[in-house]
Tab-separated table of C-alpha atoms in Angstrom:
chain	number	residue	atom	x	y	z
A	1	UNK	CA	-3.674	-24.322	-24.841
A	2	UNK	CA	-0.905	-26.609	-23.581
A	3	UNK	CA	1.375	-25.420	-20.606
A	4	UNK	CA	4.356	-25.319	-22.819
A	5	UNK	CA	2.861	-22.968	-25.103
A	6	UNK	CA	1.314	-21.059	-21.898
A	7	UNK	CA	4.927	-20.888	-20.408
A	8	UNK	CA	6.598	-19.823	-23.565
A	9	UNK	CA	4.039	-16.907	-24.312
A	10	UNK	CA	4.318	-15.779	-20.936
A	11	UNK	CA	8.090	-15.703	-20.140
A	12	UNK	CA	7.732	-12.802	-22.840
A	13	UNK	CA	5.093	-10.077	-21.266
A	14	UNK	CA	3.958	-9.511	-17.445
A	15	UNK	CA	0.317	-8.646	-17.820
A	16	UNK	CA	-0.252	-7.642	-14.470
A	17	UNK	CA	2.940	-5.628	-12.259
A	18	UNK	CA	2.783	-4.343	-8.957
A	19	UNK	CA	5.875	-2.560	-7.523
A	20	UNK	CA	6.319	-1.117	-3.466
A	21	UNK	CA	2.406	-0.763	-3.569
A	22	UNK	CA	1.176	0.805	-0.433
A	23	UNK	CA	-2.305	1.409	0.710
A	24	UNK	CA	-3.312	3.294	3.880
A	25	UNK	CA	-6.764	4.023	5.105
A	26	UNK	CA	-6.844	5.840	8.392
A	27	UNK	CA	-4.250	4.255	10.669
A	28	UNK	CA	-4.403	0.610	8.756
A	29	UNK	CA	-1.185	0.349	6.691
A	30	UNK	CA	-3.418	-2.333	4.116
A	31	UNK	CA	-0.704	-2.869	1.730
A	32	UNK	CA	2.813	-2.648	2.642
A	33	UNK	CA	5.144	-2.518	-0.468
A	34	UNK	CA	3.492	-5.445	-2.356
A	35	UNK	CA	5.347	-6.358	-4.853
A	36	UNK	CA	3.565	-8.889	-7.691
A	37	UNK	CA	4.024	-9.838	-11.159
A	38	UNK	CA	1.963	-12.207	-13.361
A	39	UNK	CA	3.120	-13.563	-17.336
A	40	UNK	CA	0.601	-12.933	-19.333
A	41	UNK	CA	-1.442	-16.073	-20.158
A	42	UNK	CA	-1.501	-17.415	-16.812
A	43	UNK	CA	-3.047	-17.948	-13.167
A	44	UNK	CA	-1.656	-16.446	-10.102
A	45	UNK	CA	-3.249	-17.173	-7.015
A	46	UNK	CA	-3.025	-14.716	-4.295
A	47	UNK	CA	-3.175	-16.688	-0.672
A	48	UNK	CA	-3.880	-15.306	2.370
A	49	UNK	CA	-5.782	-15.266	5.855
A	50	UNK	CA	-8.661	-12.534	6.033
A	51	UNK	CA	-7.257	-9.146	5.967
A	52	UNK	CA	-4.290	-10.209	4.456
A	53	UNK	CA	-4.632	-6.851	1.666
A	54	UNK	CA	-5.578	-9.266	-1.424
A	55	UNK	CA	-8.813	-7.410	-1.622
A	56	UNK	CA	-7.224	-3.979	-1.745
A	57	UNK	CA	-4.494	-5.295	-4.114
A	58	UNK	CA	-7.038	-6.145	-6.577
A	59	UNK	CA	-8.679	-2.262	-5.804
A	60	UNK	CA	-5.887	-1.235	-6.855
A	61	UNK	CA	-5.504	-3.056	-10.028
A	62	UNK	CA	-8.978	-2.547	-11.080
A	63	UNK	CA	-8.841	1.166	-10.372
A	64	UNK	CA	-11.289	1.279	-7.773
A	65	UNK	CA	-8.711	3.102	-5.610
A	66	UNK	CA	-5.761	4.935	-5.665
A	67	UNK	CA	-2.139	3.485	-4.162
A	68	UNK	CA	-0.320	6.287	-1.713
A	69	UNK	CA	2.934	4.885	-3.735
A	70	UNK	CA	4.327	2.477	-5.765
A	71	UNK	CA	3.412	1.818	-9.169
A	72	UNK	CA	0.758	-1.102	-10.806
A	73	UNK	CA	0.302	-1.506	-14.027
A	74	UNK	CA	-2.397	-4.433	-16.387
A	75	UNK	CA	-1.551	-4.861	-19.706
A	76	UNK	CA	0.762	-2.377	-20.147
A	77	UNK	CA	-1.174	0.454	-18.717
A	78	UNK	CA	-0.556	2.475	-15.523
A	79	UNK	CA	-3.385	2.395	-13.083
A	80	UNK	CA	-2.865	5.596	-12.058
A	81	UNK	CA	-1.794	7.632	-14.985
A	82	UNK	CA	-4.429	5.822	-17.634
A	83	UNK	CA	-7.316	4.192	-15.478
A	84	UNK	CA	-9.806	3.679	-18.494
A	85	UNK	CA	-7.053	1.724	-20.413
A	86	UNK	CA	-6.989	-0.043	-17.910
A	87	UNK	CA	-10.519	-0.506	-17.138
A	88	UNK	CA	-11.088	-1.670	-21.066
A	89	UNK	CA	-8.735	-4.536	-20.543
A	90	UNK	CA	-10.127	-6.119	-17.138
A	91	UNK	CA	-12.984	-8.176	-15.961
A	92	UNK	CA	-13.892	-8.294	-12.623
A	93	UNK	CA	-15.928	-10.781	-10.357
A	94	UNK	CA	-16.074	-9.726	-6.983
A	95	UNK	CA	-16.744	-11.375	-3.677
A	96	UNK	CA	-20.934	-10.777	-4.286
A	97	UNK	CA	-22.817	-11.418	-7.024
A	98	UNK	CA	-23.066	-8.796	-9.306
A	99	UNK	CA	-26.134	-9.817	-11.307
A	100	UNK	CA	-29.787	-8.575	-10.943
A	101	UNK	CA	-31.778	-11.688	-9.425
A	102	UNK	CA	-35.067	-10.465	-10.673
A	103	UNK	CA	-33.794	-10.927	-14.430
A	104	UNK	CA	-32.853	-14.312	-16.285
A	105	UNK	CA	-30.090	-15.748	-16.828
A	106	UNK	CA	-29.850	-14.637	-20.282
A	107	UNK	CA	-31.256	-10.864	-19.826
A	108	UNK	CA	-28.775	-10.247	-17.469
A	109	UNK	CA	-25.498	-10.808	-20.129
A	110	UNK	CA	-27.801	-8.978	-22.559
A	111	UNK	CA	-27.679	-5.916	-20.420
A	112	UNK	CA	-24.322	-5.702	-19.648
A	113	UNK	CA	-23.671	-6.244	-23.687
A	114	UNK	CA	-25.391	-2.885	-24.170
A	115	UNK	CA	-23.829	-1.465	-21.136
A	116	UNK	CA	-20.692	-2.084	-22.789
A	117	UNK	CA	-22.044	-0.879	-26.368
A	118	UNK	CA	-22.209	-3.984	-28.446
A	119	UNK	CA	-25.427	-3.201	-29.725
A	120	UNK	CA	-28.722	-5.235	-29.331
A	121	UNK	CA	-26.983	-7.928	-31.830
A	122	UNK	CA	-24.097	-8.483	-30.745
A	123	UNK	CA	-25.014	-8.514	-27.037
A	124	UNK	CA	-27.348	-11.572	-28.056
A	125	UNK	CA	-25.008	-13.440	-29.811
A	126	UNK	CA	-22.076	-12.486	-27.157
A	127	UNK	CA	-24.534	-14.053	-24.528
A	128	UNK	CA	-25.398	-16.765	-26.112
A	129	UNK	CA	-22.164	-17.892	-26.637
A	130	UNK	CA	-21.234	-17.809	-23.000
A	131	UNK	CA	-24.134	-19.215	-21.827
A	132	UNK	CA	-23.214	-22.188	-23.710
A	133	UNK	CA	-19.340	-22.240	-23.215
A	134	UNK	CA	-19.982	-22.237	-19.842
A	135	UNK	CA	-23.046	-24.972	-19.240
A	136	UNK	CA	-26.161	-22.374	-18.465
A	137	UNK	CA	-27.569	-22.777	-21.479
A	138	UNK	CA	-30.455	-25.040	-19.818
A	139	UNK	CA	-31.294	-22.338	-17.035
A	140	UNK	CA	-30.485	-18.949	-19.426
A	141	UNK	CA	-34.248	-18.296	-19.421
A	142	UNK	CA	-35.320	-18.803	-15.595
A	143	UNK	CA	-35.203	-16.376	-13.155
A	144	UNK	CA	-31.479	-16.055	-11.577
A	145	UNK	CA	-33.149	-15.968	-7.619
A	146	UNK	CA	-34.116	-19.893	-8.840
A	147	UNK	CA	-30.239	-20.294	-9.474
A	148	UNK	CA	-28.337	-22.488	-7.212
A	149	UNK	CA	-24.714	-20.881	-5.524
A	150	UNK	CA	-22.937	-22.209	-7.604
A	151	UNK	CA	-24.824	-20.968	-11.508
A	152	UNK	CA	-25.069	-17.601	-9.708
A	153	UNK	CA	-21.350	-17.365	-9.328
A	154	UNK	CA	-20.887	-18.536	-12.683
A	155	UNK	CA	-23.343	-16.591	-14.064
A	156	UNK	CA	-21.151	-13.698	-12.309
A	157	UNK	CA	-17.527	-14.650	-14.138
A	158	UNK	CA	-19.725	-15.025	-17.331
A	159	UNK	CA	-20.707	-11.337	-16.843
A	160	UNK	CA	-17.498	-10.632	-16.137
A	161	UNK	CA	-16.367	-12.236	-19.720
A	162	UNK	CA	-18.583	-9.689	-21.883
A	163	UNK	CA	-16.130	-7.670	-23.423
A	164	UNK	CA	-13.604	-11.458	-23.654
A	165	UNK	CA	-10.967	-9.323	-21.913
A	166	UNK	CA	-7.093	-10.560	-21.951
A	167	UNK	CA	-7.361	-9.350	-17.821
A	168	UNK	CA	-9.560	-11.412	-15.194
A	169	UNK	CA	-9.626	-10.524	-11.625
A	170	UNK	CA	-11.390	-13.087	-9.279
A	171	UNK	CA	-11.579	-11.854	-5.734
A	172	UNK	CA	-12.256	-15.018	-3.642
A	173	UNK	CA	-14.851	-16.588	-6.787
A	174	UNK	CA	-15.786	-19.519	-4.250
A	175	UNK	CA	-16.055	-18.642	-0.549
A	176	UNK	CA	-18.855	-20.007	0.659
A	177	UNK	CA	-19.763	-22.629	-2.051
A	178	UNK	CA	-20.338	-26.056	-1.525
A	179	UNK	CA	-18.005	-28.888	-2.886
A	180	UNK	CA	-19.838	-29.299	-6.116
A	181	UNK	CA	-20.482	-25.433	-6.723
A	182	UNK	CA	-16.605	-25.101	-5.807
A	183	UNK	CA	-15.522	-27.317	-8.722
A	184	UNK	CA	-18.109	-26.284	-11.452
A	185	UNK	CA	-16.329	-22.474	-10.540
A	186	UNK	CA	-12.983	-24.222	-10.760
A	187	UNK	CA	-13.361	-25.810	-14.135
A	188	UNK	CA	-15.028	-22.302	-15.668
A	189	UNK	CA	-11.507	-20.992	-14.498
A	190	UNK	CA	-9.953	-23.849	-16.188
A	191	UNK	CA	-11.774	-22.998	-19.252
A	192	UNK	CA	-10.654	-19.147	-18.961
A	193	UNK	CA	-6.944	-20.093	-18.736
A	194	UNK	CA	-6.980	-22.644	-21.129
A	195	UNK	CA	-7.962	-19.912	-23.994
A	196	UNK	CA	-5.095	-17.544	-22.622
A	197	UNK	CA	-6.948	-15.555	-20.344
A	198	UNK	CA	-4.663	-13.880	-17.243
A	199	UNK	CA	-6.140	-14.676	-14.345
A	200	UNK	CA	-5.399	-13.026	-10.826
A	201	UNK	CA	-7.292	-14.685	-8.243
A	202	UNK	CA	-7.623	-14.408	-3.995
A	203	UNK	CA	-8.031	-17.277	-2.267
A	204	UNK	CA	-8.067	-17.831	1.207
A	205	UNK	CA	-7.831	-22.125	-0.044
A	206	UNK	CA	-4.678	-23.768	-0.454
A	207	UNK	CA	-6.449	-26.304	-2.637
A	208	UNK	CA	-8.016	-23.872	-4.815
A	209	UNK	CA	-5.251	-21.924	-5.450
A	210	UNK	CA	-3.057	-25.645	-6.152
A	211	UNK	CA	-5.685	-26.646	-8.283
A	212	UNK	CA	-5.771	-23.846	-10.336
A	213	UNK	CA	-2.732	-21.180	-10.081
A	214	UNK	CA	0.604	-21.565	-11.928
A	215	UNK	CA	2.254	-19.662	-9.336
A	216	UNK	CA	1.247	-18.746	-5.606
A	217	UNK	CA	1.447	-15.496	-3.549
A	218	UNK	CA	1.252	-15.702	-0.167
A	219	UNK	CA	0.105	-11.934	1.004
A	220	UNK	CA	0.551	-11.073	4.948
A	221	UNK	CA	-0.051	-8.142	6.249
A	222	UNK	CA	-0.467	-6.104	2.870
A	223	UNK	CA	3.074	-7.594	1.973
A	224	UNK	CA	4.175	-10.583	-0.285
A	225	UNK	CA	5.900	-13.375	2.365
A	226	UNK	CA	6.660	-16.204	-0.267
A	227	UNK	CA	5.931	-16.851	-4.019
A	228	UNK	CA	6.170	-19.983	-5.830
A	229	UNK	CA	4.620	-22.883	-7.980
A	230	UNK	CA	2.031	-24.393	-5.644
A	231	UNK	CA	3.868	-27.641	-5.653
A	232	UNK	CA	7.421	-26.054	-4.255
A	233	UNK	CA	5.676	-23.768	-1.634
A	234	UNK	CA	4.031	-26.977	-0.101
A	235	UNK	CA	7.393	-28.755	-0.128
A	236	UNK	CA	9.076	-25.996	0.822
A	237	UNK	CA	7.023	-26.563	4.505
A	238	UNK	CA	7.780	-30.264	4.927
A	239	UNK	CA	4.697	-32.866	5.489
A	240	UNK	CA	2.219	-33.185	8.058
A	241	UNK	CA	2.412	-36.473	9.873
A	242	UNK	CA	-0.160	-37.810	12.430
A	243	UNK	CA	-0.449	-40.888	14.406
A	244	UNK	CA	-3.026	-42.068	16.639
A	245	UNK	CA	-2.519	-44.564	19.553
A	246	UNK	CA	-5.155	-47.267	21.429
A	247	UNK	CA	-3.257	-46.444	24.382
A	248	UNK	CA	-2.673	-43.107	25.593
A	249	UNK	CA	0.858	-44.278	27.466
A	250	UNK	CA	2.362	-44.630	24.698
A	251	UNK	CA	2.123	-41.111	23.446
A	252	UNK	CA	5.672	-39.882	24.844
A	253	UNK	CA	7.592	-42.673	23.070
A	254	UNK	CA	5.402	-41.946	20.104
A	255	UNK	CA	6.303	-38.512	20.114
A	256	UNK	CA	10.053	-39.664	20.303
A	257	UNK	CA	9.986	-41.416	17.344
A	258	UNK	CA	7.884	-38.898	14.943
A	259	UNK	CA	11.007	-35.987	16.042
A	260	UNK	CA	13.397	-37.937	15.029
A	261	UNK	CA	12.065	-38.906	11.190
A	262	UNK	CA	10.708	-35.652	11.049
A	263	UNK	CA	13.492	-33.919	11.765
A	264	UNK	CA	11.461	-31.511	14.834
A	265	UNK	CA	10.654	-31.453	18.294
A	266	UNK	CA	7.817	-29.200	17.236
A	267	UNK	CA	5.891	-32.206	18.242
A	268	UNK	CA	1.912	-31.736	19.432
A	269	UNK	CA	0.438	-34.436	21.595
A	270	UNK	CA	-3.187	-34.609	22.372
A	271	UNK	CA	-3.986	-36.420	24.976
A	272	UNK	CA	-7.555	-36.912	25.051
A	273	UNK	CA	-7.952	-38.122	21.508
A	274	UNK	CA	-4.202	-39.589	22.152
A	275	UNK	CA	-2.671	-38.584	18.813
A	276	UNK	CA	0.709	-37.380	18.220
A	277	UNK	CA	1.272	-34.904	15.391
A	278	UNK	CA	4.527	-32.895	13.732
A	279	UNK	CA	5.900	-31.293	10.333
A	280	UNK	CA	8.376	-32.971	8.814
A	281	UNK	CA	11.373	-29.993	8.540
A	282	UNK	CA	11.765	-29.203	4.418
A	283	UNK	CA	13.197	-31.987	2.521
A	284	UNK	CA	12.937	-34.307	5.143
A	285	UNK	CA	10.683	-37.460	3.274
A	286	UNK	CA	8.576	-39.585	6.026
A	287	UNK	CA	7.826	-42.947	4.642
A	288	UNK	CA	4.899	-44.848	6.521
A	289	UNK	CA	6.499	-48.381	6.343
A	290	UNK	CA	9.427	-46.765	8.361
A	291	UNK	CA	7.681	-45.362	10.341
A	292	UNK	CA	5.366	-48.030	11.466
A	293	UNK	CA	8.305	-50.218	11.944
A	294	UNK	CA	9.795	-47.832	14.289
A	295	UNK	CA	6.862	-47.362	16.360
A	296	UNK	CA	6.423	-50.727	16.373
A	297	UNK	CA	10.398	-51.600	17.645
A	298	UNK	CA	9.909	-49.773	20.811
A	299	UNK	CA	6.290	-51.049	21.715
A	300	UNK	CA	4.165	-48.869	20.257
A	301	UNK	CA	0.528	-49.610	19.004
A	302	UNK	CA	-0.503	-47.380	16.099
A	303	UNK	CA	-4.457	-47.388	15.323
A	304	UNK	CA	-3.579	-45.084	12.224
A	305	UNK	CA	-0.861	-43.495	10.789
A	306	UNK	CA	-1.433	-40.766	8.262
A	307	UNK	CA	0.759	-38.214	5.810
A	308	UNK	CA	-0.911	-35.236	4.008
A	309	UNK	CA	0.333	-32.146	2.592
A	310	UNK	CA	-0.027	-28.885	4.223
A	311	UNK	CA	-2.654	-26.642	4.170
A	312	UNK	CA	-3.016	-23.281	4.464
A	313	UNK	CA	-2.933	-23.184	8.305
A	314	UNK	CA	0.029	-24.885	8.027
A	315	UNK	CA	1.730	-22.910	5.366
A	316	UNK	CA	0.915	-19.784	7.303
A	317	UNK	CA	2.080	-20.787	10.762
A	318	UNK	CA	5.409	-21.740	8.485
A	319	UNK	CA	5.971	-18.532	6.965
A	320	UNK	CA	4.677	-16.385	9.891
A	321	UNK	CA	5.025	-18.120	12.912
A	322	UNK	CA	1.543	-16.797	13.913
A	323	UNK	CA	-1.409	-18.848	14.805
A	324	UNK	CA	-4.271	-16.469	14.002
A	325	UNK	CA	-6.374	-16.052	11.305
A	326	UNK	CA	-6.240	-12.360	11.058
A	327	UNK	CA	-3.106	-10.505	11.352
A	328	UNK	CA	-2.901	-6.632	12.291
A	329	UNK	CA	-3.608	-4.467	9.929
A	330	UNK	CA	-6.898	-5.582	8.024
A	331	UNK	CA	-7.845	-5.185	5.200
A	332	UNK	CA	-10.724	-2.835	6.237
A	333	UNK	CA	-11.440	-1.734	2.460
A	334	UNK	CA	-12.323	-5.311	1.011
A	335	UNK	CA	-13.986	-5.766	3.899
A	336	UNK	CA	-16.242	-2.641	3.439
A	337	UNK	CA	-16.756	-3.751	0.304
């Protein structure tokens, strides 16, 4: 499906709404009136540190607990007031592998088939089909403990695809995956959203989430901080620029010259590995030539000069002014689960 026809079909109907959700257990306050909504027919990735609330947010979406207030509702249904509709339209793939590692490959889709009632028959032929759509045709008949990380997680999204349902939730599908495992999850994704599928994914990877979502919400603290195309909520931070020097003395007229293209004097110098480092302000563009000429017109020696986009560190230190990984109230649920 092309991204115009993607767009078009989804400016029409949100498939997945969330409105002033709030989720307390005990004396953590997990969600804080989180406030989401995803078009139908495409991929919103949900970004955040750990214990952020995008594991509860999907809990709440899937049914698998209640919100204290606000309403949710997936295609069309309320969570609360009409859970099995609900449950009939979603597929879920959680942070473990669901799937039995004593069975294959193959017997495992069979048996959720005829969990789901489609009859001997059709829970063949529905996994079968998967198998194949999604490259495990070659290893449907081994044993999944033989599986590598990666075909055990896709063997999990396949399971997840039994009943072909218009909903997908995919709470963080590749933590803990190598490169290549990371990208054969990716393009099964791909694949999903290509044939219309809504996907609602957690990440806690600003790549994945670029790769793969149309839009990006940034969760903190069980509330939404900043939503966005991937491309404008990277731009929106500026661009990370780093030099490093052959000689350390040279680091505080370095430093001079990276504020003033960047537009900062949120300028970090490291001494011992004697590399200066800022973020461009928003809309401020940092060419390299430039700034290699300026370095160069008041003496200094650049070993290498480098630009990158941000990641999620960076985004999150932009939008919360926090350093750490985990902010106060965690998101003690997903984690228990």
């Amino acid at each position: 499906m092309s991204d115009t026809v993607r767009k078009n079909r989804s400016a029409a109907v949100a498939a997945i709404e969330m409105a002033g959700v709030e989720k307390r257990f005990g004396a953590t306050r997990a969600l804080r009136g989180l406030d989401l909504t995803v078009p139908a027919g495409t991929v919103c990735g949900l970004l955040g540190p750990n214990g952020a609330g995008k594991t509860t947010a999907v809990r709440v979406l899937a049914t698998l607990v209640a919100p204290d207030r606000g309403t949710a509702r997936v295609a069309g249904h309320d969570v609360a007031r009409d859970p099995d509709a609900v449950r009939r339209s979603i597929g879920l793939a959680g942070q473990h592998a669901a799937v039995d590692e004593g069975l294959t490959g193959r017997d495992n889709l069979h048996l959720f088939g005829r969990l789901h009632r489609l009859g001997a028959a059709g829970a063949r032929a529905r996994a079968g089909e998967l198998l194949d759509r999604f490259g495990l045709t070659e290893a449907a008949d081994r044993p999944v403990r033989t599986y590598s990380g990666g075909m055990r997680r896709r063997l999990d999204l396949v399971a997840s695809l039994v009943t072909a349902p218009p909903v997908l939730f995919l709470d963080e599908p590749t933590t803990g995956l190598d490169p290549r495992s990371r990208r054969q999850t990716w393009d099964a994704v791909r694949e999903l959203a290509a044939t219309g599928t809504t996907v609602l994914l957690t990440t806690q990877y600003l790549e994945e989430a670029d790769r793969l979502a149309d839009t990006v919400v940034v969760v903190d603290q069980g509330a939404a901080i900043a939503t966005g195309p991937p491309q404008r909520l990277k731009a929106s931070i500026g661009t990370r620029v780093s030099v490093t020097l052959a000689d350390a003395e040279q680091l505080g007229r370095a430093a001079v010259v990276l504020a003033a293209l960047a537009g900062t004097g949120d300028v970090v110098v490291d001494e011992q590995e004697r590399t200066v480092e800022v973020v461009s302000r928003p809309g401020v563009e940092v060419l390299l030539p430039r700034l290699v000429r300026e370095l160069e017109a008041v003496g200094v020696v650049a070993r290498d000069a480098a630009l990158r986009t941000p990641s999620l560190d960076d985004v999150f230190l932009a939008l919360t002014g926090r350093t750490d990984g985990v902010p106060d109230g965690a998101d003690v649920a997903g984690r228990a689960a």
